[in-house]
Short mmCIF file of C-alpha atoms and ligand atoms in Angstrom, two decimals:
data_model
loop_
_atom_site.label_atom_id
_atom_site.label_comp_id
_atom_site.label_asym_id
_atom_site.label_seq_id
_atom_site.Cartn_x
_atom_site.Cartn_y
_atom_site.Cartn_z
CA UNK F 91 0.00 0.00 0.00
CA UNK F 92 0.63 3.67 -0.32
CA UNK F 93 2.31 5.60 2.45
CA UNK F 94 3.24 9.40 2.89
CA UNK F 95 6.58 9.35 4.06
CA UNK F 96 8.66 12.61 5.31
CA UNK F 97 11.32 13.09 2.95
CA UNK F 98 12.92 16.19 4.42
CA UNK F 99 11.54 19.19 6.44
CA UNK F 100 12.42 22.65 6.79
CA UNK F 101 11.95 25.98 9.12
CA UNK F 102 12.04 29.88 8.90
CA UNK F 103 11.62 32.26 11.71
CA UNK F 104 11.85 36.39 11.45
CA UNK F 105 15.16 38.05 12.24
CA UNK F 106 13.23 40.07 15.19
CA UNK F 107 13.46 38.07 18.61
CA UNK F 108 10.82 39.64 21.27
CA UNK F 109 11.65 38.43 24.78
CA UNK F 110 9.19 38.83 27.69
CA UNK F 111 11.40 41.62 28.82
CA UNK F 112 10.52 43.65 26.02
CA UNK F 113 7.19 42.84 26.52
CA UNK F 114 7.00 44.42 29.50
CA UNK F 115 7.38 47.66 28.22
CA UNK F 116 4.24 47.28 26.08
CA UNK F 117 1.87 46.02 28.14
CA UNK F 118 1.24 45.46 32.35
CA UNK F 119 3.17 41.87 32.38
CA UNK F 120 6.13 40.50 33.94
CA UNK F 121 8.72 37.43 32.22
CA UNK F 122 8.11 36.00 35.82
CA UNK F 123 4.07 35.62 35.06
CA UNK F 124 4.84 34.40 31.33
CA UNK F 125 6.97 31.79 32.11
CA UNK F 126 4.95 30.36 34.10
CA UNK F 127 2.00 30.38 33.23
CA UNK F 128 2.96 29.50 29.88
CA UNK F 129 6.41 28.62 29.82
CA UNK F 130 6.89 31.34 27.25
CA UNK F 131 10.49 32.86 27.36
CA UNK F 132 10.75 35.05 23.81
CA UNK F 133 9.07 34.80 20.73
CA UNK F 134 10.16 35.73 16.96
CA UNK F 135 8.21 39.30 14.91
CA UNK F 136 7.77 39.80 11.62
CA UNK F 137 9.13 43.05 10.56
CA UNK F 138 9.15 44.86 7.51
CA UNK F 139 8.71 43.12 4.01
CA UNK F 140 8.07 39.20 6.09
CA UNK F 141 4.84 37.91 5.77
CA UNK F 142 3.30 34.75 5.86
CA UNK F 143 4.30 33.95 2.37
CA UNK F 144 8.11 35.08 2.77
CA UNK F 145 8.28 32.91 5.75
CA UNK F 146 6.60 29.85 4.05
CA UNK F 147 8.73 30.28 1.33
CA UNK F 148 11.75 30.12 3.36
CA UNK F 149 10.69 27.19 5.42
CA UNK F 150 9.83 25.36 1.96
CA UNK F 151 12.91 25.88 0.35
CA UNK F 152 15.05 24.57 3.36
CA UNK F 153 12.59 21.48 3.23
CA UNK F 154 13.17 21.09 -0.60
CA UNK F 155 17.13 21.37 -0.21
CA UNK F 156 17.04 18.99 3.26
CA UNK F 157 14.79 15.97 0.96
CA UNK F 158 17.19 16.83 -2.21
CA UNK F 159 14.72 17.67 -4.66
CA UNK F 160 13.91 20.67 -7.03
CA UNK F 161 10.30 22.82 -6.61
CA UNK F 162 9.34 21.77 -9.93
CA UNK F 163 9.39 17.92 -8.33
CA UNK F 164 6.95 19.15 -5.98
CA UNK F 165 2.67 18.34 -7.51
CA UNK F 166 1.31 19.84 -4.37
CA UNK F 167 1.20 22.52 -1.42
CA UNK F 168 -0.93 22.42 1.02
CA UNK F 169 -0.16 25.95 3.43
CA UNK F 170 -1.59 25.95 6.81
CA UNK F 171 -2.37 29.14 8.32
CA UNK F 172 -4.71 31.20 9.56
CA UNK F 173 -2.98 34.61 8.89
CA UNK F 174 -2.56 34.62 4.57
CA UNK F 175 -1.30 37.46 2.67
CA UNK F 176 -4.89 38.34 1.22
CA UNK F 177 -8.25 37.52 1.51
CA UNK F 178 -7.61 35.52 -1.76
CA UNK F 179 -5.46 33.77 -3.68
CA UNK F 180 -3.96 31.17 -1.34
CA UNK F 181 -1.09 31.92 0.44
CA UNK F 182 -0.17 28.67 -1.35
CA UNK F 183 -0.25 29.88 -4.21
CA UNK F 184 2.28 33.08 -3.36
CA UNK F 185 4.33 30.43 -2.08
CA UNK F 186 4.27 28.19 -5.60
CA UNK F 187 4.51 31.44 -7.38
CA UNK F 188 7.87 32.46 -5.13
CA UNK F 189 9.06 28.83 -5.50
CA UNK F 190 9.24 30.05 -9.62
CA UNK F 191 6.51 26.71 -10.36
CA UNK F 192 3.71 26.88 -12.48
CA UNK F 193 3.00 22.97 -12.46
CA UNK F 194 0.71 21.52 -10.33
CA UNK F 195 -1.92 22.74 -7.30
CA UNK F 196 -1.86 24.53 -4.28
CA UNK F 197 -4.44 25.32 -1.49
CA UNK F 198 -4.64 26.57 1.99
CA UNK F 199 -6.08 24.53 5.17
CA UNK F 200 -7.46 26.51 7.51
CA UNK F 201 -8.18 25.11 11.46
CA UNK F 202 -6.34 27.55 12.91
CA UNK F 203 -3.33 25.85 15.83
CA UNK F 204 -4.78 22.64 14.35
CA UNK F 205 -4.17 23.29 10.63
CA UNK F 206 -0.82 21.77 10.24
CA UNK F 207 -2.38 18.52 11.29
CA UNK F 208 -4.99 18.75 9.00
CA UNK F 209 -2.84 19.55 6.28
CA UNK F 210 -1.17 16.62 6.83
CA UNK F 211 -3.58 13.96 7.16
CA UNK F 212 -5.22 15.80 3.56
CA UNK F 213 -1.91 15.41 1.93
CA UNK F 214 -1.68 11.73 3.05
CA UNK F 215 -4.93 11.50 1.43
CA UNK F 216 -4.03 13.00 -1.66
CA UNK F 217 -1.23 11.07 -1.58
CA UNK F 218 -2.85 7.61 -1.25
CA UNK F 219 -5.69 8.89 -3.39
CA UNK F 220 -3.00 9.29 -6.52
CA UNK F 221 -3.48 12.48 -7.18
CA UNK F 222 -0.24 13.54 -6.07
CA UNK F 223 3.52 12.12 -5.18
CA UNK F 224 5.34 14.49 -3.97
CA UNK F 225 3.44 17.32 -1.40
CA UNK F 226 4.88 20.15 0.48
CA UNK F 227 2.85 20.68 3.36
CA UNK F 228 3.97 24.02 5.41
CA UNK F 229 2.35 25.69 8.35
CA UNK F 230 3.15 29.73 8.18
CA UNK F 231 1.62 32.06 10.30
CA UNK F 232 1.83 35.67 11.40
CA UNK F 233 0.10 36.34 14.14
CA UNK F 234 1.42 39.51 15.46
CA UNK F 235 -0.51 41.18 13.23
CA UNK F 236 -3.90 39.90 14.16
CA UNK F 237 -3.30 40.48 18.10
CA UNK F 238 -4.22 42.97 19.94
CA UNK F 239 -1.29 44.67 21.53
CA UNK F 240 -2.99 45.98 23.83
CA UNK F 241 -4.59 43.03 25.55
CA UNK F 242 -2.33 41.69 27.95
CA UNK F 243 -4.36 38.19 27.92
CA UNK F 244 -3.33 37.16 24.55
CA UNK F 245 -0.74 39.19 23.53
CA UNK F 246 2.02 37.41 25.24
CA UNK F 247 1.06 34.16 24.03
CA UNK F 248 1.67 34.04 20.15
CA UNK F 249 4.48 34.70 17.44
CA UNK F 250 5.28 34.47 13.86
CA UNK F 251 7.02 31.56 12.25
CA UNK F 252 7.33 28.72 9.45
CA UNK F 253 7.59 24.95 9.05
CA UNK F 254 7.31 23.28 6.31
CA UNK F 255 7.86 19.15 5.25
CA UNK F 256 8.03 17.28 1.89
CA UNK F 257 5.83 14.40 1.98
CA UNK F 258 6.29 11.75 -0.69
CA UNK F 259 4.72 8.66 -1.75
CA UNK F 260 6.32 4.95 -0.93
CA UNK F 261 5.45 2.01 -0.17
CA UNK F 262 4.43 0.05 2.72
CA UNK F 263 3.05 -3.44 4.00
CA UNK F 264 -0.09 -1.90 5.66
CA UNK F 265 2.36 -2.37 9.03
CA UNK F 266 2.62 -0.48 11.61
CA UNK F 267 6.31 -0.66 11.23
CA UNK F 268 6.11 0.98 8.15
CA UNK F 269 7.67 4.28 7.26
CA UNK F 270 4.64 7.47 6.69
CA UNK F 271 1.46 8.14 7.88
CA UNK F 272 -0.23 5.62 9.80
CA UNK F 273 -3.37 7.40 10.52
CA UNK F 274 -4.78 10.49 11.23
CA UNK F 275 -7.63 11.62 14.11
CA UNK F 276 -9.59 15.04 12.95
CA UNK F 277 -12.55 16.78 14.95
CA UNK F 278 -14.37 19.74 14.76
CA UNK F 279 -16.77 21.65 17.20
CA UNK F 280 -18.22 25.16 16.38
CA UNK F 281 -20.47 25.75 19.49
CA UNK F 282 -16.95 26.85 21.11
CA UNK F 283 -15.94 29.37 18.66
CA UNK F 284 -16.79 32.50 21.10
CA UNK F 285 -14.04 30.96 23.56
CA UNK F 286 -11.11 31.87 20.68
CA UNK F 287 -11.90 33.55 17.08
CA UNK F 288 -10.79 36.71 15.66
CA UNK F 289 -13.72 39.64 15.77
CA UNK F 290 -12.90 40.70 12.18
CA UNK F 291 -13.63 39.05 8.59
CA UNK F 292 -14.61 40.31 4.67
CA UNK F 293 -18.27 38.89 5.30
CA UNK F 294 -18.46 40.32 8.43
CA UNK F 295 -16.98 43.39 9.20
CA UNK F 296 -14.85 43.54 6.08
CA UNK F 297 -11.85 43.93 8.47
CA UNK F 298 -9.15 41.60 9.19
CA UNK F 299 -9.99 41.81 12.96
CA UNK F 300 -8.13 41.05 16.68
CA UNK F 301 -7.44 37.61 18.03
CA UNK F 302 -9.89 36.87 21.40
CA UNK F 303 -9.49 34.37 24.17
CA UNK F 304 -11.07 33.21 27.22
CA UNK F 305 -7.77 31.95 28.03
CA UNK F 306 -9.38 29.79 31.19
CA UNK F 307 -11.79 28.26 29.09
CA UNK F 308 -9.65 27.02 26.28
CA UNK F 309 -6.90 25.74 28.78
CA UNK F 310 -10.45 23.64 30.52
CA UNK F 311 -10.90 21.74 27.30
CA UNK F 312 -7.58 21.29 25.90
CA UNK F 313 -6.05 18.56 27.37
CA UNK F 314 -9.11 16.11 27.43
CA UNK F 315 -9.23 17.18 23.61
CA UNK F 316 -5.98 16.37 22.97
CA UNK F 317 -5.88 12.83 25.00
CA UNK F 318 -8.79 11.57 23.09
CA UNK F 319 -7.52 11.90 19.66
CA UNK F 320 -3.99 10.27 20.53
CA UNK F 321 -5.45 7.67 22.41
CA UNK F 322 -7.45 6.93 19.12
CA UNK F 323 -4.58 7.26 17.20
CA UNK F 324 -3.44 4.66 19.41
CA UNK F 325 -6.44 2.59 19.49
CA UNK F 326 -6.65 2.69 15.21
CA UNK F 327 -2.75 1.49 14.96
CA UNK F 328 -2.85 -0.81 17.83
CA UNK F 329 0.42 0.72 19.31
CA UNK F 330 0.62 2.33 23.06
CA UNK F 331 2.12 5.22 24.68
CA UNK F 332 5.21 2.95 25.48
CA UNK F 333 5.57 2.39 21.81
CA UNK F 334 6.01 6.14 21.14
CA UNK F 335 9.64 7.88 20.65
CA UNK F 336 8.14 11.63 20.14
CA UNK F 337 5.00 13.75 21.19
CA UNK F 338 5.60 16.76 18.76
CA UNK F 339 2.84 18.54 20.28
CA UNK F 340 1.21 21.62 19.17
CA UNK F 341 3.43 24.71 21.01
CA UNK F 342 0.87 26.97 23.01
CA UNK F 343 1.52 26.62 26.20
CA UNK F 344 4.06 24.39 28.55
CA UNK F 345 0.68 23.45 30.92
CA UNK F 346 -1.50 21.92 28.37
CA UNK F 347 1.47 20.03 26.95
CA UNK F 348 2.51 18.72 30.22
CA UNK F 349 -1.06 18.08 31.33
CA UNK F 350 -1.77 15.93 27.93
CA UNK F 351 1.82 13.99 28.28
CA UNK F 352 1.16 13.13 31.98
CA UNK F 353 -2.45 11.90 31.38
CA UNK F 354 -1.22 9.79 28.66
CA UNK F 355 1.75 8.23 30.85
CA UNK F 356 4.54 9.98 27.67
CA UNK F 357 7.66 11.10 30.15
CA UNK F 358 9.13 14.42 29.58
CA UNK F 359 12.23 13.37 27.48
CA UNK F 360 9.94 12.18 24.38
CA UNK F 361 8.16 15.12 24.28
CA UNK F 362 9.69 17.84 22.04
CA UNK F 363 9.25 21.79 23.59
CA UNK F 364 9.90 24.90 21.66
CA UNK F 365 7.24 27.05 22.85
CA UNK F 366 9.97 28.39 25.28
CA UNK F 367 11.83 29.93 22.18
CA UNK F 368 8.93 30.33 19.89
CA UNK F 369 5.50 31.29 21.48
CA UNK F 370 2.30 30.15 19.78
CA UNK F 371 2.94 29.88 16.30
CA UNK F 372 -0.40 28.61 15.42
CA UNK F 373 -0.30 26.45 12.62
CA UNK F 374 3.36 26.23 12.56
CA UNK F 375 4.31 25.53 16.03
CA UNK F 376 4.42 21.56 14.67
CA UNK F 377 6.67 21.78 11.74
CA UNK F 378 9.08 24.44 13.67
CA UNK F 379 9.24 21.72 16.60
CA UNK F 380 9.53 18.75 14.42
CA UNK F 381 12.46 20.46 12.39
CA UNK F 382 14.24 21.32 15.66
CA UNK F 383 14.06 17.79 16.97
CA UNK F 384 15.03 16.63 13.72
CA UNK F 385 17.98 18.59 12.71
CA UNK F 386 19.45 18.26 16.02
CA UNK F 387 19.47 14.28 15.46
CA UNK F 388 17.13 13.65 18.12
CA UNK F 389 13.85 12.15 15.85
CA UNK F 390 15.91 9.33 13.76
CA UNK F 391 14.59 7.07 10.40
CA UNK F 392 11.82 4.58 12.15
CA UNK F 393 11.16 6.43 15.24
CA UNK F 394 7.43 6.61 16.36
CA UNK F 395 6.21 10.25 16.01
CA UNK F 396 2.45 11.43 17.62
CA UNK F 397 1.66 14.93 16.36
CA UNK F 398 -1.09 16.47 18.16
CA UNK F 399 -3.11 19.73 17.92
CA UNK F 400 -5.81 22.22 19.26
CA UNK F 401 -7.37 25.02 18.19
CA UNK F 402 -9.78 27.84 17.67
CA UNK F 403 -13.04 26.40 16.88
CA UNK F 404 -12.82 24.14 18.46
CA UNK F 405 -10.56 22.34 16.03
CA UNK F 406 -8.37 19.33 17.21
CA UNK F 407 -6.61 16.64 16.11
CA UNK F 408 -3.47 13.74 15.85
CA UNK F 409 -1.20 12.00 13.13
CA UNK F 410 0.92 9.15 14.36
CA UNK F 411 3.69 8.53 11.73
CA UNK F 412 6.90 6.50 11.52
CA UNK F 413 9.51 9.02 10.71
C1 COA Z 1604 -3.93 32.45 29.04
C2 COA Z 1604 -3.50 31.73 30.30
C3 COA Z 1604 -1.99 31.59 30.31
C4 COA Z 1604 -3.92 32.55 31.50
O1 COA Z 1604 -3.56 31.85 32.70
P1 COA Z 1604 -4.63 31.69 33.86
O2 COA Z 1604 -3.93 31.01 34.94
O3 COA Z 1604 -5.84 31.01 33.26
O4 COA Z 1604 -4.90 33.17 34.22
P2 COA Z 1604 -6.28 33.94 34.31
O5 COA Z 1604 -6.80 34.22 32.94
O6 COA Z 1604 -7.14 33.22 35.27
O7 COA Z 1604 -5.77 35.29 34.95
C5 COA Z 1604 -5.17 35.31 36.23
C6 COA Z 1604 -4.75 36.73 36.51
O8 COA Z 1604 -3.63 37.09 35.70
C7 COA Z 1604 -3.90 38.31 35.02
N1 COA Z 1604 -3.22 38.32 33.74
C8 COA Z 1604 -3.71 37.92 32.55
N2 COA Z 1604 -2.75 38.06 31.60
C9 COA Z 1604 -1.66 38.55 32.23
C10 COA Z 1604 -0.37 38.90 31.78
N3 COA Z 1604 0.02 38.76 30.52
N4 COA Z 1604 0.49 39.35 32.71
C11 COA Z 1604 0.16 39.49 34.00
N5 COA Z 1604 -1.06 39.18 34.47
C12 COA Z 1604 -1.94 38.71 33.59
C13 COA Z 1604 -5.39 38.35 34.90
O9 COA Z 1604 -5.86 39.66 34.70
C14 COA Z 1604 -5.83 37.76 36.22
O10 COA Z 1604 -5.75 38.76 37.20
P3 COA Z 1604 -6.89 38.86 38.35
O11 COA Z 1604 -6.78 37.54 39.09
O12 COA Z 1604 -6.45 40.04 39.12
O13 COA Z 1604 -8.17 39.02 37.62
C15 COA Z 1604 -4.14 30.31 30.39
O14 COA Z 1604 -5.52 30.43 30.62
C16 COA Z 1604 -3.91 29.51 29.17
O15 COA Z 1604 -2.82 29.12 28.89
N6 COA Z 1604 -4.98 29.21 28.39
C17 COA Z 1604 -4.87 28.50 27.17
C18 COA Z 1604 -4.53 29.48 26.12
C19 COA Z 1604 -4.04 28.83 24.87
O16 COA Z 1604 -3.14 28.05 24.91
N7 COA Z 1604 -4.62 29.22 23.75
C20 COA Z 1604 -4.21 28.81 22.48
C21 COA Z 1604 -4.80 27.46 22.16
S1 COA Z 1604 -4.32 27.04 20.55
#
């Protein structure tokens, strides 16, 4: 059978670090309440000239040059974010235009923190569906410009960033030891969108809008969220939190990701953490993380990988793969 396997994987961040220090001269917070409550030590701005589709181009073309292969080898992209260049076209389709490719589709995914897992368990459907070989799948976001820099609740939380892997098609026994995707876990619930959504929108107010948060309320439902679709993840593979070498979880806040790891019995060394460094990066908190862990040699060929996501929505989700 098919499989989606990660061929290489890449990452981009803005030149601008923001620490909680400097934060504290914008709004009434202190590093000492950011770290820990969140675990949050600095986070990367876009300045001038990066955007969404900069970023995601960057993040692509270190993914391309990491799996040795040329854009024009690439049949899909699949961009994850939440925060494109325009209204329309797809920031996908900025990024295909900046890769200099004319071949092939692009599209965005949009589930907000969740979106790189969604993106991901559509390009492994693609994939196995035929329609495509070769799929860069990138999560690029920058939120700094939908947050409200005056609201101390949410503006120390997020920051801009990129991530971005080449999925390609090989093939596989229908194993669990087999290299790729081995399944994917997506939900969806709207009646919680008034907990996080952004107040702005063209059919609304015709204005991009301000991130909002009951902060308490999202941190009630997250973990539970996130526990349910890895343990199904675990259930639909037949493989167990023992099994696991990596939680690449999604990166908003050290709490939730400790909270999930514990319930699920997944000790601290397996789990990979950037949101110290990074912030919320929405969409590509993932692909940032699983680059890190990767480049620094610590997610090897045939280790067991959980990804795991929630967002605004609700949105939520899991992909286990075999690196
Ligand atoms: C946002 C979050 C860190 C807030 O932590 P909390 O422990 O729930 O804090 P609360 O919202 O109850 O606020 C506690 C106090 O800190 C204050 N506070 C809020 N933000 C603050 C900040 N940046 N600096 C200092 N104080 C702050 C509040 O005003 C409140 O003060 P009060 O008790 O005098 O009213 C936490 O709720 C959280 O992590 N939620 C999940 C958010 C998330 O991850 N969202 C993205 C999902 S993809």
């Amino acid at each position: 059978m098919i499989r989606s396997i990660i061929r290489g994987f890449g990452a981009a961040l803005p030149k601008r670090v923001m620490t909680n220090q400097d934060i504290e001269a914008i709004v009434e917070t202190s590093d000492e309440w950011i770290v820990q409550r969140t675990g949050i030590k600095q986070r990367y701005i876009a300045g001038e000239g990066e955007t969404t589709s900069s970023l995601g181009e960057q993040a692509a073309r270190a993914a391309l040059e990491n799996a040795g292969i040329r854009p024009e080898d690439i049949d899909l992209i699949i961009v994850a974010t939440s925060t494109p260049d325009n209204t329309f076209p797809a920031t996908a389709v900025n990024i295909q235009n900046r890769l200099g490719i004319t071949s092939g589709f692009a599209f965005d995914v949009q589930a907000v923190c969740s979106g790189f897992v969604y993106a991901m368990a559509t390009a492994d459907l693609y994939i196995r569906g035929g329609m495509a070989k070769r799929v860069l799948v990138i999560g690029a976001e920058t939120f700094s410009r939908i947050l409200d820099w005056t609201d101390r609740t949410t503006c120390v939380l997020f920051g801009d960033g990129a991530g971005a892997v080449v999925l390609e098609a090989g093939e596989g026994e229908g194993k669990t030891s087999d290299r790729g995707i081995l399944t994917s876990n997506l939900r969806s619930d709207g009646s919680h969108k008034d907990k996080l959504y952004v107040d702005g929108g063209p059919s609304t107010t015709g204005t991009v809008g301000h991130l909002r948060m009951e902060g308490r309320e999202v941190f009630k439902h997250a973990v539970g969220m996130i526990t349910d679709v890895i343990e199904a993840a675990f259930e639909a593979t037949g493989t167990t939190a023992d099994d696991l070498d990596w939680l690449v979880p999604h990166q908003a806040n050290r709490r939730i990701i400790d909270g999930s790891a514990k319930k699920l019995g997944i000790p601290t060394e397996k789990v990979v953490i950037t949101v110290d460094q990074h912030g919320n990066t929405s969409a590509a908190s993932i692909p940032l993380a699983l680059a890190a862990a990767a480049s620094d040699g610590r997610i090897k060929k045939g280790d067991l990988v959980m990804l795991e996501a929630m967002g605004g929505g609700f949105t939520w989700g899991a992909v286990l793969l075999r690196w």
